[in-house]
Amino acid sequence: MANEEVFDDDFYQEDFSTASEFEAFISRLGDIFETYEVVDEEALSSNELSLCEWTEETEDIMFNDFNLSVIRYKAKIKPRETESSKAINQVFQDLTSQENDYSLLDMNYLKHDYEVLNAPKSPNIHPVAVFYGLRDFVVLKSKRKPLMDISQMKLLQSSLSLAINESKCKIPAFIQVLYHEQDVFLGIYDAGEQRLSFDIAHLKTAPPSCKYLSGLLDMFKGKIGVNYINPVMVSVCLTYSLKNFLSATYSSDKKNENDDWDVVDFINVISSLPFGVSADPVNELILYTKWPQVSENVVFDSQTYSDFNPINAQKWSIRTRFDYSPVCYLADMLHEYLTLTESPEALSEYYNFLSSKARISEAQNPFSALTDSRIPGFSGMSLLDGSYTIDGPLNEHQLGKMFQYLLPDEDDEKKFAYGDLKDEPFNPQKIKSAIPDSLVHRLSILLANIYTSYSGRRGVAQFWAEFSQKMRERVDKCMRIPGVANGFPDMRSCLLHQKLQMLNICMERRNIREGKLPFAMQLLAQQHEGPSSLGKTDSDDEFFDCDDDRVVDEEEHAHQSPWNPVGRISKLGKMLLIDSDEPLYIPVTQDPVPKTEDELEDDAEMLLNVTDSGLRAQLMSASLLSDMESFKAANPIGKLEDFIRWYSPRDWIEEDTDERDPFGRKGHLSDRMMIPGNTWQTVWQTAKPVPARRQKRLFDDTKEAEKVLHFLESQTLGSIGQLTVAPLFHTSLIKIQKESENVKDFIPNYKEMEDKLKQNCCTLSREKWNTSKGMSKKKWEMVINDTSEMELSINQARSILKKLYPDKTDFNDDDKKLLNSLMKCYDTELGEGAKNDIGVRVMYMFNLARATQNEQRVEDHSWTLPDPIEKQFTLRLSGNTVNQGMGGPQFLRAILSSNEFRLCGAFSQNTTFTYST
Amino acid sequence: MLTSTIKLKILVIGESGVGKSSLMLRFTDDKFDPNEQPTIGVDFKVKNLEIDGQRIYLQIWDTAGQERFRTLIPSYYRDATGAILVYDVSKMNSFQKLETWLEELEINTNRNITKMIVGNKIDLQNMRKVDRELGKKFAKQQRALFVETSAANNINVQTAFEELVKKILEDNIFDDQNGVAKSDIRLTGMSDSQNQQPAGGSCTGGYCGR
Ligand SMILES: Nc1nc2c(ncn2[C@@H]2O[C@H](COP(=O)(O)OP(=O)(O)O)[C@@H](O)[C@H]2O)c(=O)[nH]1
Ligand SMILES: [Mg+2]
């Protein structure tokens, strides 16, 4: 209670100077009104109020024991491009404009749709704007309990009136009364000589006299009491709803379910992503038939006869209503697949033979390949003797089919052979995944289908185990893995793809080491064809790789004499060795060491842990030593200077004399190279003339291959998911792009949606997976919203097409405009009313629905519409009166629907409209 | 302002002999050693600094420019938030080669990294081959910062590194927990709060299981 007392004290203190609470209220209200600035604007265009944004300004105020909000609503009208005449009085103009009539016919629909449509900002258009077409007004609304008491209303109304008078408020002011959900408002607008009063009646059913135009006209005129010269202008709209679309109901192909397992089509199902919706996303078509402006004396409408036959209406328009609840199959799958990423089970928990191998390549010194050439012997491992079994929910037939798709070269038919894997040109927006329809993409699709539609985790475990064993077999048999980009691990592709690239490189190096043809040449030999880009590897020109420790005989001899050169590629231009006339030869060197990004990270980490920079240089100098040894082997009498001339020409300063040596022999090393004891010199001193093929291998392909295989086998189910999320989203994006081909022209903001999806995938695919608090998973989930939005839009568009253009495939600009508008749920006008092609189609659908309901056939003649779901009559008068000069605008709108009746009046006289509740 | 130290990885790349190692040495140890040995492969130096009250831990990766090392080096480009591309104002060729270096950078880095182009050795005035304007224009094309320096005479070296760091701080969002850059770019079309605290609360603001 103490709190309340304090509050009251404050309240009285503040208003101590004013005479009473009542006066204080009026003065405060007046103060608020005085802050409202009003700028006259141009006439509204059709639908503008429902499409524009609205601003709200709220002040709080107390009235008796009511806590009131004073809210000013103002439409943000875009300035016109062309100057047009401004209104003399904006309120009068808005009220008399028939452009405002039907923009907001079904406020309830609009409210609903905007919430889900993600309009830039929910317009939340106020009912007062709906009823009267006003763009700028203020509403007093009780914050909690509704204003029910008539005397309270009257008191508030007169206070309002006084405040308006005092403050010269330039916009209409309303009080919301009765229950809030009834949307009943009383309003006043003071325009100097004219005083408008707004009044609303809200009933469950319409009194008989208000059901037809004739009765409404009588009431309207009776209310005004003054005679105008002009006749009453009437605007009418009848609304019809179609919900039963029969054969035009849109449905997607059924999502893959368990019972699809053994159908013939299995391979097609398992190799594609689902796409579609579980129910028709268009659940209602609304038809408006309108007479925008007719004079009271040319139409008649009563219980017994009506001129308002919808078939003859001047204007027809339609709008769609969407159902946002259907499941979107693709988005749903992605959503489900993300749950896999959190699964902690290791593959070995399902298949324990895999764990025995896990010990092989324990944490290794990442530089071991550089510093230590001893290869742990793997020969003892008998993994490939077929002694393992991989049991699981997938049967042999199913697995066979899946691998036909994934490793098509193992299949006789080669039905799913990989195409030419061409990478797109440099694109900064590239998703870090793999080339479309390459192995990694196919693998992600298979895993997603297995996980979400067939056999869950067990299936994933079984398939991955099978996959990793296939990889092992292929490495053993030296069979190139298909569907993987050539060359070194590409850091712009995902880790899984890099690992597979690595396997191919390892096999390639082994091939060459064993004197076999490189893959590209094998392929050519098979095909007897000209050069093909297919198998061209980056290292094509470098396949004179080092041999292993077995030494070829004649080389053995050659090596006996230190002065016999070995391992030359070619002369280096015209260069001659210093102090000699021997040419300078470029030596055969060891190939660069390929690495995957995780290995590189380890290397960098390791380098960072070495504090001594000399030691770091030593770590780095393994490849320098190798190159120096190769150089010495190729140029037995070569010096460090010669090596530098080839290797780091900038550190060779040629003498700038007139008689330059054409063979580049005159000059000296740069200062920095000459520092005694620098690493270059010391390494040079230790380097022996050994050709690359006899050197320690910098890259141990056997060990590296084993590392990759172990990587594959030691995954957890969660990390399998993580490795494939980006490729899966990438394939989804491609899927969406393909599915949208025929409809994207009609989808509002399609391009923006696609770009956003692409960019978000691109960003997330480059982030490291973060499991803490499910961070990465949550981010990807946000991306699913984009996917789902696009999937739904595409299906909405298809559904509309099916309903309105059942046989059409190409669309002219008018069609596109219409479809675009319907996609936005706008009230969309059909030219020529009922005669319009779409109008005829809509009529047909209405009649088909009714005929079907009555178990009849549709007759060609006598098409009619069902009863309207809503009728609206708007009556207006303005201009000169018969004997009282210029009259203010008079306005009455009646809205009749099956469960509601509403009268909205605005009269230019100080009369009170009677209403009852 | 983050309370934790921000960790940044910066690359220094360019042709051999343009003065990459010298610039780095000048910046980290404020000395110029004409007898610095040519870099082999990659090396790095670290430096702690404070910019506008923000503590920053800089890890600067120096690279060798020789062709032969090139295959190895790009691996160290990963995760870099900034790159300094150096040329020698007395060697036109070293300037012309920048294009290749930029390409390599684009291919091997993940994020849109902040770039700075540095024309070094301006103390060799009468040997200048690359106009200041030329360098500036190129940098503008590449949307990179630009500065001319001399590692030998200590001109602009400090500024160069500091400007780059400032720009990096502008270009990235940092995580208060560990001071590493959070993500390349904000997810488009998602509000800041969603980006900043995707883990907070029960509502992911995301997909609601339609
Ligand atoms: N005159 C001059 N010489 C420089 C400057 N910076 C580096 N140098 C010299 O240029 C040569 C190459 O420098 P270095 O830092 O090793 O170049 P890097 O190969 O790019 O790392 C060395 O002899 C340095 O002394 C400079 O600003 N002015
Ligand atoms: Mg260097």
PDB file of N, CA and C in Angstrom, chain A residues 324 332 335 426 492 589 592 597 600-601 603 607-608 616 620 624 627 647-648 650 672-673 675 678-680 756 759-760 763 766-767 773 775 778 782 784-785 788, chain B residues 15-17 35-44 59 61 66 68-69 71 75-76 78 93 106-107 110 183-185 187-190 194 198-199 205-207 210:
ATOM      1  N   TYR A 324       0.698 -21.674 -43.629  1.00  0.00           N
ATOM      2  CA  TYR A 324       2.139 -21.722 -43.378  1.00  0.00           C
ATOM      3  C   TYR A 324       2.549 -22.945 -42.565  1.00  0.00           C
ATOM      4  N   ASP A 332      12.991 -29.859 -43.630  1.00  0.00           N
ATOM      5  CA  ASP A 332      12.779 -30.797 -42.545  1.00  0.00           C
ATOM      6  C   ASP A 332      13.931 -31.796 -42.465  1.00  0.00           C
ATOM      7  N   HIS A 335      16.999 -30.143 -41.083  1.00  0.00           N
ATOM      8  CA  HIS A 335      16.817 -29.949 -39.653  1.00  0.00           C
ATOM      9  C   HIS A 335      17.121 -31.223 -38.893  1.00  0.00           C
ATOM     10  N   PHE A 426      37.162 -18.517 -60.114  1.00  0.00           N
ATOM     11  CA  PHE A 426      37.308 -17.968 -58.771  1.00  0.00           C
ATOM     12  C   PHE A 426      36.063 -17.211 -58.321  1.00  0.00           C
ATOM     13  N   ARG A 492      40.048 -24.517 -50.420  1.00  0.00           N
ATOM     14  CA  ARG A 492      38.728 -23.908 -50.594  1.00  0.00           C
ATOM     15  C   ARG A 492      37.634 -24.961 -50.567  1.00  0.00           C
ATOM     16  N   THR A 589      63.882 -32.472 -58.574  1.00  0.00           N
ATOM     17  CA  THR A 589      63.729 -32.313 -57.129  1.00  0.00           C
ATOM     18  C   THR A 589      62.551 -33.126 -56.647  1.00  0.00           C
ATOM     19  N   PRO A 592      56.732 -31.213 -54.072  1.00  0.00           N
ATOM     20  CA  PRO A 592      56.318 -30.550 -52.840  1.00  0.00           C
ATOM     21  C   PRO A 592      55.410 -31.466 -52.023  1.00  0.00           C
ATOM     22  N   GLU A 597      44.233 -29.280 -44.584  1.00  0.00           N
ATOM     23  CA  GLU A 597      44.251 -28.105 -43.718  1.00  0.00           C
ATOM     24  C   GLU A 597      44.464 -28.428 -42.246  1.00  0.00           C
ATOM     25  N   LEU A 600      48.111 -28.774 -41.723  1.00  0.00           N
ATOM     26  CA  LEU A 600      48.775 -27.476 -41.757  1.00  0.00           C
ATOM     27  C   LEU A 600      48.621 -26.752 -40.438  1.00  0.00           C
ATOM     28  N   GLU A 601      47.428 -26.891 -39.873  1.00  0.00           N
ATOM     29  CA  GLU A 601      47.210 -26.267 -38.583  1.00  0.00           C
ATOM     30  C   GLU A 601      48.168 -26.848 -37.549  1.00  0.00           C
ATOM     31  N   ASP A 603      51.048 -28.185 -38.111  1.00  0.00           N
ATOM     32  CA  ASP A 603      52.395 -27.701 -38.426  1.00  0.00           C
ATOM     33  C   ASP A 603      52.622 -26.320 -37.837  1.00  0.00           C
ATOM     34  N   LEU A 607      55.199 -25.158 -35.024  1.00  0.00           N
ATOM     35  CA  LEU A 607      56.212 -24.148 -35.292  1.00  0.00           C
ATOM     36  C   LEU A 607      56.155 -23.059 -34.221  1.00  0.00           C
ATOM     37  N   LEU A 608      54.921 -22.751 -33.831  1.00  0.00           N
ATOM     38  CA  LEU A 608      54.732 -21.711 -32.823  1.00  0.00           C
ATOM     39  C   LEU A 608      55.315 -22.120 -31.478  1.00  0.00           C
ATOM     40  N   ARG A 616      63.802 -23.141 -35.817  1.00  0.00           N
ATOM     41  CA  ARG A 616      62.689 -23.075 -36.759  1.00  0.00           C
ATOM     42  C   ARG A 616      63.221 -23.139 -38.189  1.00  0.00           C
ATOM     43  N   MET A 620      62.531 -25.870 -41.068  1.00  0.00           N
ATOM     44  CA  MET A 620      62.073 -25.473 -42.388  1.00  0.00           C
ATOM     45  C   MET A 620      63.039 -25.898 -43.483  1.00  0.00           C
ATOM     46  N   LEU A 624      64.985 -27.472 -48.234  1.00  0.00           N
ATOM     47  CA  LEU A 624      66.130 -26.768 -48.804  1.00  0.00           C
ATOM     48  C   LEU A 624      67.297 -27.756 -48.975  1.00  0.00           C
ATOM     49  N   ASP A 627      66.695 -29.989 -51.892  1.00  0.00           N
ATOM     50  CA  ASP A 627      66.934 -29.317 -53.169  1.00  0.00           C
ATOM     51  C   ASP A 627      68.425 -29.103 -53.422  1.00  0.00           C
ATOM     52  N   TYR A 647      68.042 -20.704 -57.508  1.00  0.00           N
ATOM     53  CA  TYR A 647      67.042 -20.873 -56.470  1.00  0.00           C
ATOM     54  C   TYR A 647      66.496 -19.558 -55.960  1.00  0.00           C
ATOM     55  N   SER A 648      67.372 -18.594 -55.825  1.00  0.00           N
ATOM     56  CA  SER A 648      66.944 -17.304 -55.276  1.00  0.00           C
ATOM     57  C   SER A 648      67.673 -16.194 -56.025  1.00  0.00           C
ATOM     58  N   ARG A 650      67.405 -13.297 -56.787  1.00  0.00           N
ATOM     59  CA  ARG A 650      67.543 -11.960 -56.243  1.00  0.00           C
ATOM     60  C   ARG A 650      68.736 -11.812 -55.306  1.00  0.00           C
ATOM     61  N   ARG A 672      73.340 -10.479 -47.495  1.00  0.00           N
ATOM     62  CA  ARG A 672      72.725 -11.335 -46.486  1.00  0.00           C
ATOM     63  C   ARG A 672      73.076 -12.805 -46.676  1.00  0.00           C
ATOM     64  N   MET A 673      73.370 -13.191 -47.925  1.00  0.00           N
ATOM     65  CA  MET A 673      73.745 -14.583 -48.168  1.00  0.00           C
ATOM     66  C   MET A 673      75.169 -14.856 -47.731  1.00  0.00           C
ATOM     67  N   ILE A 675      76.654 -13.704 -45.071  1.00  0.00           N
ATOM     68  CA  ILE A 675      76.916 -13.723 -43.643  1.00  0.00           C
ATOM     69  C   ILE A 675      77.425 -15.108 -43.263  1.00  0.00           C
ATOM     70  N   ASN A 678      75.328 -18.517 -41.880  1.00  0.00           N
ATOM     71  CA  ASN A 678      73.876 -18.496 -42.025  1.00  0.00           C
ATOM     72  C   ASN A 678      73.394 -19.847 -42.532  1.00  0.00           C
ATOM     73  N   THR A 679      72.116 -20.090 -42.309  1.00  0.00           N
ATOM     74  CA  THR A 679      71.582 -21.425 -42.551  1.00  0.00           C
ATOM     75  C   THR A 679      71.827 -21.894 -43.980  1.00  0.00           C
ATOM     76  N   TRP A 680      71.752 -20.986 -44.922  1.00  0.00           N
ATOM     77  CA  TRP A 680      71.951 -21.390 -46.315  1.00  0.00           C
ATOM     78  C   TRP A 680      73.341 -21.999 -46.498  1.00  0.00           C
ATOM     79  N   LYS A 756      21.004 -14.510 -50.047  1.00  0.00           N
ATOM     80  CA  LYS A 756      21.180 -14.584 -48.604  1.00  0.00           C
ATOM     81  C   LYS A 756      21.523 -16.010 -48.185  1.00  0.00           C
ATOM     82  N   GLN A 759      25.043 -16.805 -49.283  1.00  0.00           N
ATOM     83  CA  GLN A 759      26.073 -16.140 -48.499  1.00  0.00           C
ATOM     84  C   GLN A 759      26.193 -16.733 -47.104  1.00  0.00           C
ATOM     85  N   ASN A 760      25.065 -17.059 -46.512  1.00  0.00           N
ATOM     86  CA  ASN A 760      25.131 -17.641 -45.180  1.00  0.00           C
ATOM     87  C   ASN A 760      25.782 -19.021 -45.202  1.00  0.00           C
ATOM     88  N   THR A 763      29.505 -18.418 -45.532  1.00  0.00           N
ATOM     89  CA  THR A 763      30.119 -18.005 -44.270  1.00  0.00           C
ATOM     90  C   THR A 763      30.254 -19.181 -43.307  1.00  0.00           C
ATOM     91  N   ARG A 766      32.815 -22.007 -43.836  1.00  0.00           N
ATOM     92  CA  ARG A 766      34.223 -21.692 -43.575  1.00  0.00           C
ATOM     93  C   ARG A 766      34.542 -21.605 -42.096  1.00  0.00           C
ATOM     94  N   GLU A 767      33.504 -21.654 -41.290  1.00  0.00           N
ATOM     95  CA  GLU A 767      33.769 -21.607 -39.853  1.00  0.00           C
ATOM     96  C   GLU A 767      34.089 -23.006 -39.358  1.00  0.00           C
ATOM     97  N   LYS A 773      27.940 -25.424 -26.598  1.00  0.00           N
ATOM     98  CA  LYS A 773      26.554 -24.944 -26.561  1.00  0.00           C
ATOM     99  C   LYS A 773      25.846 -25.110 -27.908  1.00  0.00           C
ATOM    100  N   MET A 775      26.770 -24.310 -30.733  1.00  0.00           N
ATOM    101  CA  MET A 775      26.900 -23.052 -31.460  1.00  0.00           C
ATOM    102  C   MET A 775      26.732 -23.217 -32.973  1.00  0.00           C
ATOM    103  N   LYS A 778      23.328 -24.397 -34.132  1.00  0.00           N
ATOM    104  CA  LYS A 778      22.306 -23.345 -34.075  1.00  0.00           C
ATOM    105  C   LYS A 778      22.417 -22.383 -35.244  1.00  0.00           C
ATOM    106  N   MET A 782      19.609 -21.620 -38.266  1.00  0.00           N
ATOM    107  CA  MET A 782      19.084 -20.349 -38.764  1.00  0.00           C
ATOM    108  C   MET A 782      19.064 -20.345 -40.291  1.00  0.00           C
ATOM    109  N   ILE A 784      18.480 -22.839 -42.068  1.00  0.00           N
ATOM    110  CA  ILE A 784      17.343 -23.645 -42.521  1.00  0.00           C
ATOM    111  C   ILE A 784      16.098 -22.780 -42.682  1.00  0.00           C
ATOM    112  N   ASN A 785      15.996 -21.748 -41.868  1.00  0.00           N
ATOM    113  CA  ASN A 785      14.851 -20.852 -42.051  1.00  0.00           C
ATOM    114  C   ASN A 785      14.797 -20.310 -43.470  1.00  0.00           C
ATOM    115  N   SER A 788      13.748 -23.111 -45.792  1.00  0.00           N
ATOM    116  CA  SER A 788      12.343 -23.441 -45.667  1.00  0.00           C
ATOM    117  C   SER A 788      11.475 -22.357 -46.303  1.00  0.00           C
TER     118      SER A 788
ATOM    119  N   GLU B  15      57.840 -10.662 -53.144  1.00  0.00           N
ATOM    120  CA  GLU B  15      59.022 -11.268 -53.733  1.00  0.00           C
ATOM    121  C   GLU B  15      60.187 -11.303 -52.741  1.00  0.00           C
ATOM    122  N   SER B  16      61.099 -12.179 -53.021  1.00  0.00           N
ATOM    123  CA  SER B  16      62.279 -12.297 -52.175  1.00  0.00           C
ATOM    124  C   SER B  16      63.125 -11.024 -52.270  1.00  0.00           C
ATOM    125  N   GLY B  17      63.631 -10.588 -51.144  1.00  0.00           N
ATOM    126  CA  GLY B  17      64.554  -9.460 -51.135  1.00  0.00           C
ATOM    127  C   GLY B  17      63.917  -8.081 -51.082  1.00  0.00           C
ATOM    128  N   ASN B  35      72.432  -7.745 -42.091  1.00  0.00           N
ATOM    129  CA  ASN B  35      72.953  -9.102 -42.164  1.00  0.00           C
ATOM    130  C   ASN B  35      71.945 -10.164 -41.754  1.00  0.00           C
ATOM    131  N   GLU B  36      70.674  -9.840 -41.910  1.00  0.00           N
ATOM    132  CA  GLU B  36      69.632 -10.838 -41.638  1.00  0.00           C
ATOM    133  C   GLU B  36      69.686 -11.888 -42.729  1.00  0.00           C
ATOM    134  N   GLN B  37      69.677 -13.135 -42.322  1.00  0.00           N
ATOM    135  CA  GLN B  37      69.786 -14.161 -43.359  1.00  0.00           C
ATOM    136  C   GLN B  37      68.460 -14.319 -44.109  1.00  0.00           C
ATOM    137  N   PRO B  38      68.534 -14.724 -45.367  1.00  0.00           N
ATOM    138  CA  PRO B  38      67.282 -14.882 -46.127  1.00  0.00           C
ATOM    139  C   PRO B  38      66.385 -15.926 -45.474  1.00  0.00           C
ATOM    140  N   THR B  39      65.134 -15.615 -45.441  1.00  0.00           N
ATOM    141  CA  THR B  39      64.172 -16.506 -44.789  1.00  0.00           C
ATOM    142  C   THR B  39      64.090 -17.830 -45.533  1.00  0.00           C
ATOM    143  N   ILE B  40      63.970 -18.876 -44.747  1.00  0.00           N
ATOM    144  CA  ILE B  40      63.771 -20.190 -45.351  1.00  0.00           C
ATOM    145  C   ILE B  40      62.360 -20.629 -45.014  1.00  0.00           C
ATOM    146  N   GLY B  41      61.571 -20.887 -46.030  1.00  0.00           N
ATOM    147  CA  GLY B  41      60.186 -21.312 -45.793  1.00  0.00           C
ATOM    148  C   GLY B  41      59.396 -20.216 -45.108  1.00  0.00           C
ATOM    149  N   VAL B  42      58.975 -20.495 -43.898  1.00  0.00           N
ATOM    150  CA  VAL B  42      58.249 -19.466 -43.159  1.00  0.00           C
ATOM    151  C   VAL B  42      58.857 -19.310 -41.785  1.00  0.00           C
ATOM    152  N   ASP B  43      58.640 -18.160 -41.231  1.00  0.00           N
ATOM    153  CA  ASP B  43      59.063 -17.919 -39.858  1.00  0.00           C
ATOM    154  C   ASP B  43      58.061 -16.922 -39.281  1.00  0.00           C
ATOM    155  N   PHE B  44      58.130 -16.726 -37.992  1.00  0.00           N
ATOM    156  CA  PHE B  44      57.182 -15.766 -37.436  1.00  0.00           C
ATOM    157  C   PHE B  44      57.808 -15.005 -36.285  1.00  0.00           C
ATOM    158  N   GLN B  59      50.697 -11.952 -34.176  1.00  0.00           N
ATOM    159  CA  GLN B  59      51.557 -13.038 -34.618  1.00  0.00           C
ATOM    160  C   GLN B  59      51.844 -12.737 -36.090  1.00  0.00           C
ATOM    161  N   TRP B  61      53.615 -13.541 -39.536  1.00  0.00           N
ATOM    162  CA  TRP B  61      54.244 -14.634 -40.271  1.00  0.00           C
ATOM    163  C   TRP B  61      55.022 -14.082 -41.443  1.00  0.00           C
ATOM    164  N   GLN B  66      60.951 -17.057 -52.520  1.00  0.00           N
ATOM    165  CA  GLN B  66      61.450 -17.886 -53.605  1.00  0.00           C
ATOM    166  C   GLN B  66      60.374 -18.801 -54.161  1.00  0.00           C
ATOM    167  N   ARG B  68      60.489 -21.757 -55.132  1.00  0.00           N
ATOM    168  CA  ARG B  68      60.500 -23.124 -54.649  1.00  0.00           C
ATOM    169  C   ARG B  68      59.748 -23.284 -53.333  1.00  0.00           C
ATOM    170  N   PHE B  69      59.728 -22.235 -52.580  1.00  0.00           N
ATOM    171  CA  PHE B  69      59.053 -22.346 -51.289  1.00  0.00           C
ATOM    172  C   PHE B  69      57.554 -22.123 -51.423  1.00  0.00           C
ATOM    173  N   THR B  71      55.050 -23.466 -52.824  1.00  0.00           N
ATOM    174  CA  THR B  71      54.055 -24.515 -52.605  1.00  0.00           C
ATOM    175  C   THR B  71      53.812 -24.775 -51.124  1.00  0.00           C
ATOM    176  N   SER B  75      50.052 -22.691 -47.190  1.00  0.00           N
ATOM    177  CA  SER B  75      49.433 -23.412 -46.094  1.00  0.00           C
ATOM    178  C   SER B  75      49.369 -22.569 -44.839  1.00  0.00           C
ATOM    179  N   TYR B  76      50.314 -21.655 -44.722  1.00  0.00           N
ATOM    180  CA  TYR B  76      50.327 -20.853 -43.503  1.00  0.00           C
ATOM    181  C   TYR B  76      49.415 -19.631 -43.611  1.00  0.00           C
ATOM    182  N   ARG B  78      46.245 -19.765 -43.933  1.00  0.00           N
ATOM    183  CA  ARG B  78      44.976 -20.027 -43.266  1.00  0.00           C
ATOM    184  C   ARG B  78      44.834 -19.243 -41.966  1.00  0.00           C
ATOM    185  N   ASN B  93      59.785  -4.926 -61.084  1.00  0.00           N
ATOM    186  CA  ASN B  93      59.311  -6.303 -61.159  1.00  0.00           C
ATOM    187  C   ASN B  93      58.637  -6.767 -59.858  1.00  0.00           C
ATOM    188  N   GLU B 106      44.017 -14.739 -52.222  1.00  0.00           N
ATOM    189  CA  GLU B 106      42.579 -14.972 -52.372  1.00  0.00           C
ATOM    190  C   GLU B 106      42.275 -16.460 -52.333  1.00  0.00           C
ATOM    191  N   ILE B 107      43.120 -17.217 -53.011  1.00  0.00           N
ATOM    192  CA  ILE B 107      42.851 -18.638 -53.127  1.00  0.00           C
ATOM    193  C   ILE B 107      43.041 -19.352 -51.799  1.00  0.00           C
ATOM    194  N   ASN B 110      40.696 -17.961 -46.042  1.00  0.00           N
ATOM    195  CA  ASN B 110      39.279 -18.263 -45.896  1.00  0.00           C
ATOM    196  C   ASN B 110      38.412 -17.035 -45.852  1.00  0.00           C
ATOM    197  N   SER B 183      33.704 -14.522 -36.819  1.00  0.00           N
ATOM    198  CA  SER B 183      33.391 -15.117 -38.106  1.00  0.00           C
ATOM    199  C   SER B 183      33.690 -14.060 -39.144  1.00  0.00           C
ATOM    200  N   ASP B 184      33.838 -14.524 -40.359  1.00  0.00           N
ATOM    201  CA  ASP B 184      34.221 -13.626 -41.444  1.00  0.00           C
ATOM    202  C   ASP B 184      33.276 -12.450 -41.509  1.00  0.00           C
ATOM    203  N   ILE B 185      32.044 -12.774 -41.715  1.00  0.00           N
ATOM    204  CA  ILE B 185      31.050 -11.749 -41.912  1.00  0.00           C
ATOM    205  C   ILE B 185      29.862 -12.120 -41.029  1.00  0.00           C
ATOM    206  N   LEU B 187      26.155 -13.119 -40.485  1.00  0.00           N
ATOM    207  CA  LEU B 187      25.205 -13.788 -41.351  1.00  0.00           C
ATOM    208  C   LEU B 187      24.248 -12.728 -41.847  1.00  0.00           C
ATOM    209  N   THR B 188      24.048 -12.684 -43.133  1.00  0.00           N
ATOM    210  CA  THR B 188      23.163 -11.642 -43.645  1.00  0.00           C
ATOM    211  C   THR B 188      21.736 -11.947 -43.243  1.00  0.00           C
ATOM    212  N   GLY B 189      21.018 -10.861 -43.036  1.00  0.00           N
ATOM    213  CA  GLY B 189      19.598 -11.009 -42.747  1.00  0.00           C
ATOM    214  C   GLY B 189      19.323 -11.526 -41.361  1.00  0.00           C
ATOM    215  N   MET B 190      20.335 -11.609 -40.546  1.00  0.00           N
ATOM    216  CA  MET B 190      20.070 -12.012 -39.173  1.00  0.00           C
ATOM    217  C   MET B 190      20.467 -10.877 -38.263  1.00  0.00           C
ATOM    218  N   GLN B 194      21.257 -12.194 -32.734  1.00  0.00           N
ATOM    219  CA  GLN B 194      21.290 -13.601 -33.103  1.00  0.00           C
ATOM    220  C   GLN B 194      22.718 -14.032 -33.388  1.00  0.00           C
ATOM    221  N   PRO B 198      24.282 -16.683 -30.354  1.00  0.00           N
ATOM    222  CA  PRO B 198      23.427 -17.731 -30.872  1.00  0.00           C
ATOM    223  C   PRO B 198      23.190 -18.824 -29.851  1.00  0.00           C
ATOM    224  N   ALA B 199      23.972 -18.824 -28.816  1.00  0.00           N
ATOM    225  CA  ALA B 199      23.852 -19.919 -27.871  1.00  0.00           C
ATOM    226  C   ALA B 199      22.930 -19.579 -26.712  1.00  0.00           C
ATOM    227  N   GLY B 205      15.752 -18.548 -32.248  1.00  0.00           N
ATOM    228  CA  GLY B 205      15.323 -17.593 -33.265  1.00  0.00           C
ATOM    229  C   GLY B 205      15.330 -18.268 -34.606  1.00  0.00           C
ATOM    230  N   GLY B 206      15.374 -19.544 -34.565  1.00  0.00           N
ATOM    231  CA  GLY B 206      15.565 -20.262 -35.818  1.00  0.00           C
ATOM    232  C   GLY B 206      14.373 -21.100 -36.200  1.00  0.00           C
ATOM    233  N   TYR B 207      14.700 -22.090 -36.856  1.00  0.00           N
ATOM    234  CA  TYR B 207      13.733 -23.024 -37.394  1.00  0.00           C
ATOM    235  C   TYR B 207      12.891 -23.597 -36.270  1.00  0.00           C
ATOM    236  N   ARG B 210       8.719 -26.660 -38.365  1.00  0.00           N
ATOM    237  CA  ARG B 210       7.527 -26.747 -39.207  1.00  0.00           C
ATOM    238  C   ARG B 210       7.533 -28.068 -39.940  1.00  0.00           C
TER     239      ARG B 210
END
